[in-house]
Amino acid sequence: MPSWPDVEPNVVPNVEGALGNLEAVAAHVMSPATRLSFPSVVVDGGAGATFWDRTGRRFLDLHSMAGVANVGYGHPRFVEAVVEQVRRLVHCNPAYVLHEAPIRLAQRLAASTPGTFPKRVAFGLSGSDANDGVIKLARAATGRQLIVAFTGAYHGNTYGALSMSSVSAAMRRGFGPVVPGIVHVPFPDAYRSPYRGVDVAESYLAELDAVFDVVAPPEDVAAIVVEPVQGDSGVIVPPQDFMTGLAERARRHGILLVAEEVQTGLGRTGRMYAAEHFGLEPDIMVLGKALGGGIPISAIVARSELMDSWQAPGHVFSTGISPVAATAALAVLDILADDDLVTAAATRGGLLQRGLTEMQDRYAEIGDIRGLGLMLGADLVSDPETRTRNRILAAKVIKGCFDRGCYLTFLAGSVLRFIPPLVITDNEINHALETVEVSLKSALSGKVSDEEVRELTGW
């Protein structure tokens, strides 16, 4: 997939002073709760799978701005569609009037998501508000109160989404009490499972059954909310048997199965939706992030009859689905299809995974490589036997990559996270692999001090 050569960096005169001033101003005027501890860069523009700062320095983006830029930066058809819509009409309140683009988008999402049953769509602004909506919808539709979520889950930062999340203590510290009625059960992590040498899927399903027996009687459970691949807890792919068993238990007990695909959807895992890897037909799906290509939008896609259980203004936002956001999402869907980016994610994800696996053979510090498509994690350890997380090494590697022009992040204390734009090329993947290995070698040889990465705590 090409970068777009007609887009060039805007180099700012006297940039060192300008950059320094901007970072200092940001520290004074922006809330620290909104900034994570990764290498800082003032972004000026982007094209394809790269972005650049105000000096014109380019970075290969292995992060997709947290999984948002699936179709890359500055795709001509995306830009053209959005600009044309901005010229015609930016906003009309979807609670009061209709616009063609949201209706067409709802049709497309209902048709593309798993399951041949009739579906309807509720739009919002972010994955967080969509997950809040899931709690409301599931309770209204079933008359039940409890929601089962998973340890290690990340669903967002509004109160309902926060209450279902359990990936970071800092997300909740000082914010309690959270929304009641959320029950967390363990999510299967084969690499760090306490159930080594036994059937991992059955062991974790037994834990769910124990929760049903003691904590959350299934007749009181409205929904099970699951990420088909847990992203922020370290790119954890569950066993097929676990997901099959989860769906079977939901059906047996009349519990709604919710696939939370804010990060995994829209081609990221080499399928349009990650639920397809497991043969799931969820009652409800949650979409966000990449759906708008950077324009804020979310969607709850649910069985049509479930949507009859709530009425306006049960999930109304004045800017919940603007013509611009809907047009952007339609352009994203067109680009994914016309440029065959879902296949590209599977193919180039295979190339990236093979390269990382070969690297793992050369370095004992790479404990595990896992993921699907272009959603991969490399888990760094200080001891391959104990599988002890190596945060310092992970921080040194991402700093080395940053210094060499690759933007990479780490999460769960030790996992290098690879979620590049789906337009990334083979050459760019090979360059990324070379950069990661050079950075790893440099870190292991002691060329980066602990002090240099002291503040890079990751996500």
Tab-separated table of C-alpha atoms in Angstrom:
chain	number	residue	atom	x	y	z
A	1	MET	CA	0.000	0.000	0.000
A	2	PRO	CA	1.504	3.383	-0.978
A	3	SER	CA	2.310	6.377	1.119
A	4	TRP	CA	0.765	9.476	-0.388
A	5	PRO	CA	3.661	11.449	-1.933
A	6	ASP	CA	1.737	14.700	-2.407
A	7	VAL	CA	1.667	15.279	1.363
A	8	GLU	CA	4.853	16.824	2.704
A	9	PRO	CA	5.963	17.863	6.196
A	10	ASN	CA	5.538	21.468	7.238
A	11	VAL	CA	8.917	22.405	8.684
A	12	VAL	CA	8.546	25.162	11.282
A	13	PRO	CA	11.350	27.772	11.531
A	14	ASN	CA	13.180	27.973	14.855
A	15	VAL	CA	11.611	24.653	15.652
A	16	GLU	CA	13.676	23.747	18.712
A	17	GLY	CA	12.320	26.691	20.616
A	18	ALA	CA	8.813	26.121	19.326
A	19	LEU	CA	8.841	22.468	20.324
A	20	GLY	CA	10.206	23.183	23.751
A	21	ASN	CA	7.597	25.867	24.344
A	22	LEU	CA	4.762	23.626	23.215
A	23	GLU	CA	5.762	20.804	25.539
A	24	ALA	CA	6.166	23.226	28.437
A	25	VAL	CA	2.778	24.799	27.734
A	26	ALA	CA	1.168	21.353	27.474
A	27	ALA	CA	2.526	20.401	30.878
A	28	HIS	CA	0.888	23.486	32.383
A	29	VAL	CA	-2.475	23.492	30.637
A	30	MET	CA	-3.298	19.836	29.873
A	31	SER	CA	-4.487	17.450	32.565
A	32	PRO	CA	-1.927	14.785	33.515
A	33	ALA	CA	-4.764	12.238	33.524
A	34	THR	CA	-4.884	12.504	29.721
A	35	ARG	CA	-1.201	11.831	28.998
A	36	LEU	CA	0.603	8.463	29.126
A	37	SER	CA	4.288	7.889	29.792
A	38	PHE	CA	5.702	7.330	26.309
A	39	PRO	CA	8.293	9.281	24.315
A	40	SER	CA	6.816	12.660	23.456
A	41	VAL	CA	6.523	13.970	19.917
A	42	VAL	CA	4.637	16.973	18.525
A	43	VAL	CA	2.956	15.531	15.429
A	44	ASP	CA	2.473	17.785	12.403
A	45	GLY	CA	1.183	15.480	9.650
A	46	GLY	CA	1.061	11.971	8.260
A	47	ALA	CA	0.824	9.861	5.120
A	48	GLY	CA	0.323	6.131	4.717
A	49	ALA	CA	1.842	4.356	7.712
A	50	THR	CA	4.082	7.265	8.730
A	51	PHE	CA	3.691	10.547	10.567
A	52	TRP	CA	6.157	13.376	11.115
A	53	ASP	CA	6.894	16.057	13.658
A	54	ARG	CA	7.334	19.776	13.067
A	55	THR	CA	10.997	19.352	12.204
A	56	GLY	CA	10.019	17.049	9.350
A	57	ARG	CA	11.376	13.982	11.134
A	58	ARG	CA	9.376	10.922	10.067
A	59	PHE	CA	8.235	8.009	12.200
A	60	LEU	CA	6.956	4.640	11.039
A	61	ASP	CA	3.835	4.249	13.142
A	62	LEU	CA	3.530	0.789	14.708
A	63	HIS	CA	0.769	2.031	17.002
A	64	SER	CA	-1.897	3.461	14.628
A	65	MET	CA	-2.607	6.124	17.249
A	66	ALA	CA	-3.931	3.387	19.570
A	67	GLY	CA	-5.585	1.378	16.814
A	68	VAL	CA	-7.453	4.256	15.183
A	69	ALA	CA	-5.560	4.703	11.896
A	70	ASN	CA	-6.338	1.344	10.263
A	71	VAL	CA	-6.538	2.960	6.814
A	72	GLY	CA	-3.440	5.034	7.530
A	73	TYR	CA	-2.933	8.765	7.337
A	74	GLY	CA	-4.151	11.003	4.545
A	75	HIS	CA	-5.729	8.385	2.298
A	76	PRO	CA	-6.914	10.508	-0.670
A	77	ARG	CA	-10.395	8.994	-0.811
A	78	PHE	CA	-10.911	9.414	2.923
A	79	VAL	CA	-9.774	13.028	2.816
A	80	GLU	CA	-11.882	13.805	-0.237
A	81	ALA	CA	-15.028	12.305	1.289
A	82	VAL	CA	-14.625	14.123	4.606
A	83	VAL	CA	-13.734	17.488	3.045
A	84	GLU	CA	-16.701	17.320	0.664
A	85	GLN	CA	-19.061	16.531	3.532
A	86	VAL	CA	-17.642	19.379	5.638
A	87	ARG	CA	-18.367	21.751	2.764
A	88	ARG	CA	-21.989	20.546	2.552
A	89	LEU	CA	-22.967	20.074	6.204
A	90	VAL	CA	-20.970	19.463	9.385
A	91	HIS	CA	-23.682	18.806	11.926
A	92	CYS	CA	-27.322	17.983	12.354
A	93	ASN	CA	-28.667	16.624	15.622
A	94	PRO	CA	-29.515	12.934	15.069
A	95	ALA	CA	-32.069	12.979	17.872
A	96	TYR	CA	-34.267	15.356	15.896
A	97	VAL	CA	-33.512	15.048	12.179
A	98	LEU	CA	-32.215	12.431	9.757
A	99	HIS	CA	-29.279	12.473	7.364
A	100	GLU	CA	-28.571	9.954	4.626
A	101	ALA	CA	-25.007	9.033	5.664
A	102	PRO	CA	-25.844	7.589	9.135
A	103	ILE	CA	-28.671	5.544	7.659
A	104	ARG	CA	-26.402	4.111	4.960
A	105	LEU	CA	-23.734	3.416	7.560
A	106	ALA	CA	-26.178	1.551	9.798
A	107	GLN	CA	-27.169	-0.591	6.816
A	108	ARG	CA	-23.535	-1.393	6.057
A	109	LEU	CA	-22.697	-2.324	9.643
A	110	ALA	CA	-25.786	-4.479	10.050
A	111	ALA	CA	-24.867	-6.355	6.879
A	112	SER	CA	-21.145	-6.771	7.576
A	113	THR	CA	-21.209	-7.934	11.198
A	114	PRO	CA	-21.528	-11.676	11.979
A	115	GLY	CA	-25.020	-13.171	12.035
A	116	THR	CA	-27.734	-13.184	9.368
A	117	PHE	CA	-30.462	-12.077	11.801
A	118	PRO	CA	-31.962	-8.558	11.568
A	119	LYS	CA	-29.905	-5.897	13.372
A	120	ARG	CA	-30.145	-2.249	14.289
A	121	VAL	CA	-27.477	0.248	15.232
A	122	ALA	CA	-27.074	2.906	17.926
A	123	PHE	CA	-24.319	5.441	17.335
A	124	GLY	CA	-22.178	7.403	19.773
A	125	LEU	CA	-18.866	9.190	20.108
A	126	SER	CA	-16.407	6.647	21.492
A	127	GLY	CA	-15.943	3.048	22.496
A	128	SER	CA	-16.432	4.147	26.090
A	129	ASP	CA	-19.932	5.520	25.602
A	130	ALA	CA	-20.831	2.504	23.471
A	131	ASN	CA	-19.837	0.208	26.324
A	132	ASP	CA	-21.925	2.302	28.701
A	133	GLY	CA	-24.769	1.794	26.241
A	134	VAL	CA	-24.252	-1.970	26.287
A	135	ILE	CA	-24.855	-2.062	30.035
A	136	LYS	CA	-28.100	-0.104	29.595
A	137	LEU	CA	-29.267	-2.109	26.605
A	138	ALA	CA	-28.498	-5.510	28.122
A	139	ARG	CA	-30.287	-4.673	31.366
A	140	ALA	CA	-33.287	-3.227	29.562
A	141	ALA	CA	-33.551	-6.138	27.132
A	142	THR	CA	-33.274	-8.937	29.693
A	143	GLY	CA	-34.661	-7.436	32.878
A	144	ARG	CA	-31.501	-8.732	34.580
A	145	GLN	CA	-28.916	-6.646	36.386
A	146	LEU	CA	-25.526	-8.371	36.401
A	147	ILE	CA	-22.837	-7.971	33.737
A	148	VAL	CA	-19.945	-10.427	33.460
A	149	ALA	CA	-16.660	-8.929	32.250
A	150	PHE	CA	-13.082	-10.222	32.356
A	151	THR	CA	-9.911	-9.499	34.240
A	152	GLY	CA	-7.476	-7.674	31.989
A	153	ALA	CA	-10.299	-6.082	29.994
A	154	TYR	CA	-10.132	-2.515	28.729
A	155	HIS	CA	-13.470	-1.003	27.740
A	156	GLY	CA	-12.889	2.724	28.255
A	157	ASN	CA	-12.976	5.493	30.838
A	158	THR	CA	-16.579	6.637	31.229
A	159	TYR	CA	-18.098	5.200	34.393
A	160	GLY	CA	-19.817	2.171	32.901
A	161	ALA	CA	-16.865	1.297	30.681
A	162	LEU	CA	-14.485	1.918	33.571
A	163	SER	CA	-16.518	-0.399	35.775
A	164	MET	CA	-16.165	-3.227	33.248
A	165	SER	CA	-12.425	-2.569	32.803
A	166	SER	CA	-9.754	-4.158	34.964
A	167	VAL	CA	-6.493	-3.590	33.127
A	168	SER	CA	-4.959	-0.835	35.267
A	169	ALA	CA	-5.300	0.194	38.895
A	170	ALA	CA	-4.557	3.808	37.893
A	171	MET	CA	-7.779	3.841	35.863
A	172	ARG	CA	-9.844	3.444	39.039
A	173	ARG	CA	-7.721	4.938	41.800
A	174	GLY	CA	-9.744	7.551	43.667
A	175	PHE	CA	-12.827	7.195	41.465
A	176	GLY	CA	-14.983	4.770	43.430
A	177	PRO	CA	-17.612	3.617	43.862
A	178	VAL	CA	-17.936	2.327	40.328
A	179	VAL	CA	-21.147	1.136	38.659
A	180	PRO	CA	-22.549	-1.796	40.653
A	181	GLY	CA	-23.488	-5.164	39.234
A	182	ILE	CA	-20.273	-5.840	37.289
A	183	VAL	CA	-18.658	-9.217	38.008
A	184	HIS	CA	-15.154	-10.015	36.741
A	185	VAL	CA	-13.937	-13.516	35.906
A	186	PRO	CA	-10.435	-14.570	34.770
A	187	PHE	CA	-9.586	-14.366	31.071
A	188	PRO	CA	-7.448	-17.230	29.708
A	189	ASP	CA	-3.817	-16.253	29.276
A	190	ALA	CA	-2.085	-19.391	28.056
A	191	TYR	CA	1.424	-17.944	28.476
A	192	ARG	CA	0.985	-16.908	32.111
A	193	SER	CA	-1.772	-19.303	33.097
A	194	PRO	CA	-1.564	-21.019	36.488
A	195	TYR	CA	-3.064	-24.036	34.701
A	196	ARG	CA	0.059	-25.245	32.957
A	197	GLY	CA	-0.065	-28.831	31.808
A	198	VAL	CA	-3.863	-28.975	31.852
A	199	ASP	CA	-6.646	-27.908	29.500
A	200	VAL	CA	-6.505	-24.118	29.716
A	201	ALA	CA	-9.924	-23.535	28.159
A	202	GLU	CA	-11.728	-25.987	30.425
A	203	SER	CA	-9.938	-24.627	33.501
A	204	TYR	CA	-11.038	-21.059	32.829
A	205	LEU	CA	-14.557	-22.123	31.898
A	206	ALA	CA	-14.689	-23.944	35.237
A	207	GLU	CA	-13.843	-20.637	36.924
A	208	LEU	CA	-16.758	-18.994	35.117
A	209	ASP	CA	-19.058	-21.831	36.196
A	210	ALA	CA	-17.890	-21.357	39.784
A	211	VAL	CA	-18.829	-17.676	39.586
A	212	PHE	CA	-22.258	-18.685	38.276
A	213	ASP	CA	-22.621	-21.092	41.194
A	214	VAL	CA	-21.573	-18.703	43.952
A	215	VAL	CA	-21.480	-15.015	42.927
A	216	ALA	CA	-23.622	-14.368	39.856
A	217	PRO	CA	-26.493	-16.811	39.309
A	218	PRO	CA	-26.864	-17.073	35.538
A	219	GLU	CA	-30.562	-16.205	35.683
A	220	ASP	CA	-29.485	-12.797	37.055
A	221	VAL	CA	-26.802	-12.171	34.382
A	222	ALA	CA	-27.822	-9.885	31.530
A	223	ALA	CA	-24.674	-10.106	29.396
A	224	ILE	CA	-21.170	-11.442	29.057
A	225	VAL	CA	-18.915	-8.766	27.555
A	226	VAL	CA	-15.724	-10.097	25.984
A	227	GLU	CA	-12.941	-8.773	23.781
A	228	PRO	CA	-12.243	-11.554	21.244
A	229	VAL	CA	-8.583	-10.609	21.679
A	230	GLN	CA	-7.635	-8.665	24.785
A	231	GLY	CA	-5.483	-5.806	23.564
A	232	ASP	CA	-4.356	-3.630	26.443
A	233	SER	CA	-3.610	-6.476	28.834
A	234	GLY	CA	-0.916	-7.770	26.475
A	235	VAL	CA	-2.539	-8.970	23.231
A	236	ILE	CA	-4.070	-12.123	24.718
A	237	VAL	CA	-5.713	-14.543	22.283
A	238	PRO	CA	-8.088	-16.971	24.036
A	239	PRO	CA	-8.316	-20.648	23.046
A	240	GLN	CA	-11.037	-21.529	20.552
A	241	ASP	CA	-12.581	-23.966	23.037
A	242	PHE	CA	-12.918	-21.210	25.607
A	243	MET	CA	-14.804	-18.929	23.227
A	244	THR	CA	-16.985	-21.807	22.069
A	245	GLY	CA	-17.771	-22.696	25.674
A	246	LEU	CA	-18.503	-19.081	26.496
A	247	ALA	CA	-21.027	-18.814	23.654
A	248	GLU	CA	-22.630	-22.127	24.638
A	249	ARG	CA	-23.090	-21.004	28.250
A	250	ALA	CA	-24.582	-17.697	27.124
A	251	ARG	CA	-27.126	-19.518	24.942
A	252	ARG	CA	-27.957	-22.066	27.613
A	253	HIS	CA	-28.684	-19.434	30.261
A	254	GLY	CA	-30.322	-16.792	28.063
A	255	ILE	CA	-27.397	-14.418	28.567
A	256	LEU	CA	-26.543	-11.910	25.846
A	257	LEU	CA	-23.083	-12.386	24.321
A	258	VAL	CA	-21.353	-9.073	23.593
A	259	ALA	CA	-18.253	-8.932	21.382
A	260	GLU	CA	-16.383	-5.761	22.271
A	261	GLU	CA	-14.486	-5.033	19.051
A	262	VAL	CA	-13.496	-1.409	19.555
A	263	GLN	CA	-9.844	-2.370	19.014
A	264	THR	CA	-10.123	-5.674	17.159
A	265	GLY	CA	-12.717	-4.703	14.554
A	266	LEU	CA	-12.414	-3.268	11.053
A	267	GLY	CA	-9.796	-5.677	9.703
A	268	ARG	CA	-7.242	-5.398	12.488
A	269	THR	CA	-6.912	-9.160	13.111
A	270	GLY	CA	-6.996	-10.287	9.483
A	271	ARG	CA	-10.766	-10.731	9.536
A	272	MET	CA	-13.266	-7.908	9.303
A	273	TYR	CA	-14.216	-8.701	12.906
A	274	ALA	CA	-12.202	-10.811	15.330
A	275	ALA	CA	-15.348	-12.715	16.365
A	276	GLU	CA	-15.160	-14.409	12.963
A	277	HIS	CA	-11.939	-16.183	13.994
A	278	PHE	CA	-13.952	-18.022	16.651
A	279	GLY	CA	-17.155	-18.597	14.699
A	280	LEU	CA	-19.128	-16.305	17.014
A	281	GLU	CA	-22.415	-14.621	16.151
A	282	PRO	CA	-22.719	-12.173	19.058
A	283	ASP	CA	-26.057	-10.725	20.112
A	284	ILE	CA	-24.363	-7.329	20.405
A	285	MET	CA	-21.167	-5.916	18.929
A	286	VAL	CA	-19.342	-2.753	19.979
A	287	LEU	CA	-17.296	-0.770	17.454
A	288	GLY	CA	-15.237	2.417	17.663
A	289	LYS	CA	-11.639	3.590	17.157
A	290	ALA	CA	-10.847	2.756	13.510
A	291	LEU	CA	-14.475	3.053	12.406
A	292	GLY	CA	-14.156	6.797	11.858
A	293	GLY	CA	-10.538	6.819	10.743
A	294	GLY	CA	-9.825	9.473	13.385
A	295	ILE	CA	-13.242	11.157	13.402
A	296	PRO	CA	-14.979	10.327	16.717
A	297	ILE	CA	-17.694	7.702	16.313
A	298	SER	CA	-18.872	4.491	17.955
A	299	ALA	CA	-21.563	1.966	17.178
A	300	ILE	CA	-23.579	-0.631	19.038
A	301	VAL	CA	-24.815	-3.246	16.557
A	302	ALA	CA	-27.432	-5.525	18.094
A	303	ARG	CA	-30.195	-7.954	17.278
A	304	SER	CA	-33.142	-5.896	16.131
A	305	GLU	CA	-35.497	-7.137	18.829
A	306	LEU	CA	-33.083	-6.087	21.578
A	307	MET	CA	-33.206	-2.498	20.379
A	308	ASP	CA	-36.987	-2.494	21.043
A	309	SER	CA	-36.269	-2.640	24.780
A	310	TRP	CA	-35.024	0.936	25.143
A	311	GLN	CA	-36.587	4.155	23.968
A	312	ALA	CA	-35.433	7.727	23.428
A	313	PRO	CA	-33.703	9.418	25.115
A	314	GLY	CA	-32.080	6.210	26.361
A	315	HIS	CA	-28.939	6.622	24.267
A	316	VAL	CA	-29.055	10.098	22.734
A	317	PHE	CA	-26.116	12.400	22.020
A	318	SER	CA	-26.399	15.793	20.321
A	319	THR	CA	-23.260	15.041	18.295
A	320	GLY	CA	-23.605	11.259	18.409
A	321	ILE	CA	-23.485	10.654	14.670
A	322	SER	CA	-22.673	13.733	12.636
A	323	PRO	CA	-22.807	13.639	8.834
A	324	VAL	CA	-19.020	14.061	8.867
A	325	ALA	CA	-18.456	11.078	11.171
A	326	ALA	CA	-20.835	8.866	9.193
A	327	THR	CA	-19.231	9.895	5.899
A	328	ALA	CA	-15.781	9.188	7.337
A	329	ALA	CA	-16.897	5.721	8.465
A	330	LEU	CA	-18.407	4.937	5.071
A	331	ALA	CA	-15.113	5.949	3.462
A	332	VAL	CA	-13.225	3.658	5.855
A	333	LEU	CA	-15.477	0.719	4.935
A	334	ASP	CA	-15.019	1.446	1.225
A	335	ILE	CA	-11.233	1.645	1.545
A	336	LEU	CA	-11.061	-1.570	3.572
A	337	ALA	CA	-13.025	-3.355	0.852
A	338	ASP	CA	-11.603	-1.744	-2.292
A	339	ASP	CA	-7.959	-1.900	-1.168
A	340	ASP	CA	-8.435	-5.408	0.285
A	341	LEU	CA	-6.928	-4.280	3.570
A	342	VAL	CA	-8.419	-7.144	5.586
A	343	THR	CA	-6.457	-9.625	3.468
A	344	ALA	CA	-3.445	-7.327	3.709
A	345	ALA	CA	-3.686	-7.411	7.505
A	346	ALA	CA	-3.647	-11.213	7.462
A	347	THR	CA	-0.770	-11.422	4.974
A	348	ARG	CA	1.412	-8.684	6.423
A	349	GLY	CA	0.556	-9.784	9.930
A	350	GLY	CA	1.978	-13.184	8.987
A	351	LEU	CA	5.159	-11.512	7.733
A	352	LEU	CA	5.523	-9.521	10.938
A	353	GLN	CA	4.775	-12.512	13.153
A	354	ARG	CA	7.307	-14.699	11.330
A	355	GLY	CA	9.966	-12.032	11.712
A	356	LEU	CA	9.271	-11.651	15.414
A	357	THR	CA	9.245	-15.423	15.926
A	358	GLU	CA	12.627	-15.725	14.201
A	359	MET	CA	13.897	-12.966	16.471
A	360	GLN	CA	12.539	-14.880	19.460
A	361	ASP	CA	14.750	-17.825	18.478
A	362	ARG	CA	17.793	-15.537	18.796
A	363	TYR	CA	16.900	-13.848	22.097
A	364	ALA	CA	15.781	-15.645	25.244
A	365	GLU	CA	14.437	-12.323	26.499
A	366	ILE	CA	11.547	-12.580	24.022
A	367	GLY	CA	9.337	-14.925	25.982
A	368	ASP	CA	6.278	-15.071	23.771
A	369	ILE	CA	4.952	-13.873	20.407
A	370	ARG	CA	1.175	-13.833	20.054
A	371	GLY	CA	-1.715	-12.214	18.268
A	372	LEU	CA	-3.792	-12.279	15.091
A	373	GLY	CA	-3.264	-10.362	11.866
A	374	LEU	CA	-1.702	-6.967	12.492
A	375	MET	CA	-2.414	-7.123	16.210
A	376	LEU	CA	0.672	-8.704	17.748
A	377	GLY	CA	2.526	-8.659	21.042
A	378	ALA	CA	6.115	-9.551	21.944
A	379	ASP	CA	6.347	-10.337	25.656
A	380	LEU	CA	9.786	-9.492	27.092
A	381	VAL	CA	10.982	-11.400	30.151
A	382	SER	CA	13.963	-11.350	32.473
A	383	ASP	CA	13.803	-15.124	32.933
A	384	PRO	CA	12.207	-17.408	30.326
A	385	GLU	CA	11.563	-20.080	32.955
A	386	THR	CA	9.707	-17.894	35.461
A	387	ARG	CA	8.353	-15.636	32.667
A	388	THR	CA	9.016	-12.604	34.852
A	389	ARG	CA	7.976	-9.398	33.088
A	390	ASN	CA	10.857	-7.146	32.049
A	391	ARG	CA	9.527	-3.595	32.096
A	392	ILE	CA	12.941	-1.950	31.936
A	393	LEU	CA	13.895	-3.866	28.793
A	394	ALA	CA	10.564	-3.072	27.140
A	395	ALA	CA	11.021	0.623	27.925
A	396	LYS	CA	14.554	0.586	26.518
A	397	VAL	CA	13.421	-1.088	23.313
A	398	ILE	CA	10.647	1.414	22.626
A	399	LYS	CA	13.021	4.292	23.369
A	400	GLY	CA	15.546	2.808	20.948
A	401	CYS	CA	12.853	2.425	18.306
A	402	PHE	CA	11.722	6.005	18.860
A	403	ASP	CA	15.267	7.299	18.506
A	404	ARG	CA	15.546	5.352	15.234
A	405	GLY	CA	12.253	6.601	13.786
A	406	CYS	CA	9.763	3.855	14.713
A	407	TYR	CA	6.914	4.688	17.056
A	408	LEU	CA	6.234	1.631	19.231
A	409	THR	CA	4.575	1.290	22.634
A	410	PHE	CA	4.494	-1.326	25.370
A	411	LEU	CA	1.758	-2.421	27.741
A	412	ALA	CA	1.005	-4.892	30.536
A	413	GLY	CA	4.447	-4.107	31.928
A	414	SER	CA	6.462	-5.953	29.298
A	415	VAL	CA	4.634	-6.455	25.988
A	416	LEU	CA	5.755	-4.638	22.848
A	417	ARG	CA	2.539	-3.814	20.995
A	418	PHE	CA	2.434	-3.997	17.193
A	419	ILE	CA	-0.761	-2.532	15.719
A	420	PRO	CA	0.423	-0.612	12.626
A	421	PRO	CA	-1.897	0.837	9.989
A	422	LEU	CA	-3.190	-1.867	7.669
A	423	VAL	CA	-1.635	0.053	4.745
A	424	ILE	CA	1.879	-0.731	5.998
A	425	THR	CA	4.094	-2.227	3.273
A	426	ASP	CA	6.336	-5.291	3.306
A	427	ASN	CA	9.392	-3.023	3.179
A	428	GLU	CA	8.121	-1.022	6.140
A	429	ILE	CA	7.530	-4.220	8.123
A	430	ASN	CA	11.054	-5.410	7.379
A	431	HIS	CA	12.381	-1.997	8.417
A	432	ALA	CA	10.384	-2.220	11.655
A	433	LEU	CA	11.792	-5.666	12.414
A	434	GLU	CA	15.345	-4.458	11.814
A	435	THR	CA	14.765	-1.436	14.037
A	436	VAL	CA	13.319	-3.523	16.864
A	437	GLU	CA	16.248	-5.946	16.748
A	438	VAL	CA	18.861	-3.185	16.686
A	439	SER	CA	17.104	-1.517	19.623
A	440	LEU	CA	16.905	-4.797	21.530
A	441	LYS	CA	20.609	-5.484	20.957
A	442	SER	CA	21.471	-1.995	22.109
A	443	ALA	CA	19.392	-2.366	25.269
A	444	LEU	CA	20.860	-5.763	26.108
A	445	SER	CA	24.413	-4.495	25.606
A	446	GLY	CA	23.915	-1.778	28.202
A	447	LYS	CA	23.933	1.186	25.819
A	448	VAL	CA	20.707	2.542	27.324
A	449	SER	CA	20.743	3.296	31.041
A	450	ASP	CA	17.901	2.548	33.419
A	451	GLU	CA	17.721	6.240	34.266
A	452	GLU	CA	16.980	7.163	30.651
A	453	VAL	CA	13.734	5.171	30.749
A	454	ARG	CA	12.797	5.676	34.376
A	455	GLU	CA	9.642	7.625	33.492
A	456	LEU	CA	8.541	5.311	30.667
A	457	THR	CA	6.149	3.168	32.666
A	458	GLY	CA	4.044	2.061	29.694
A	459	TRP	CA	0.313	1.469	29.671
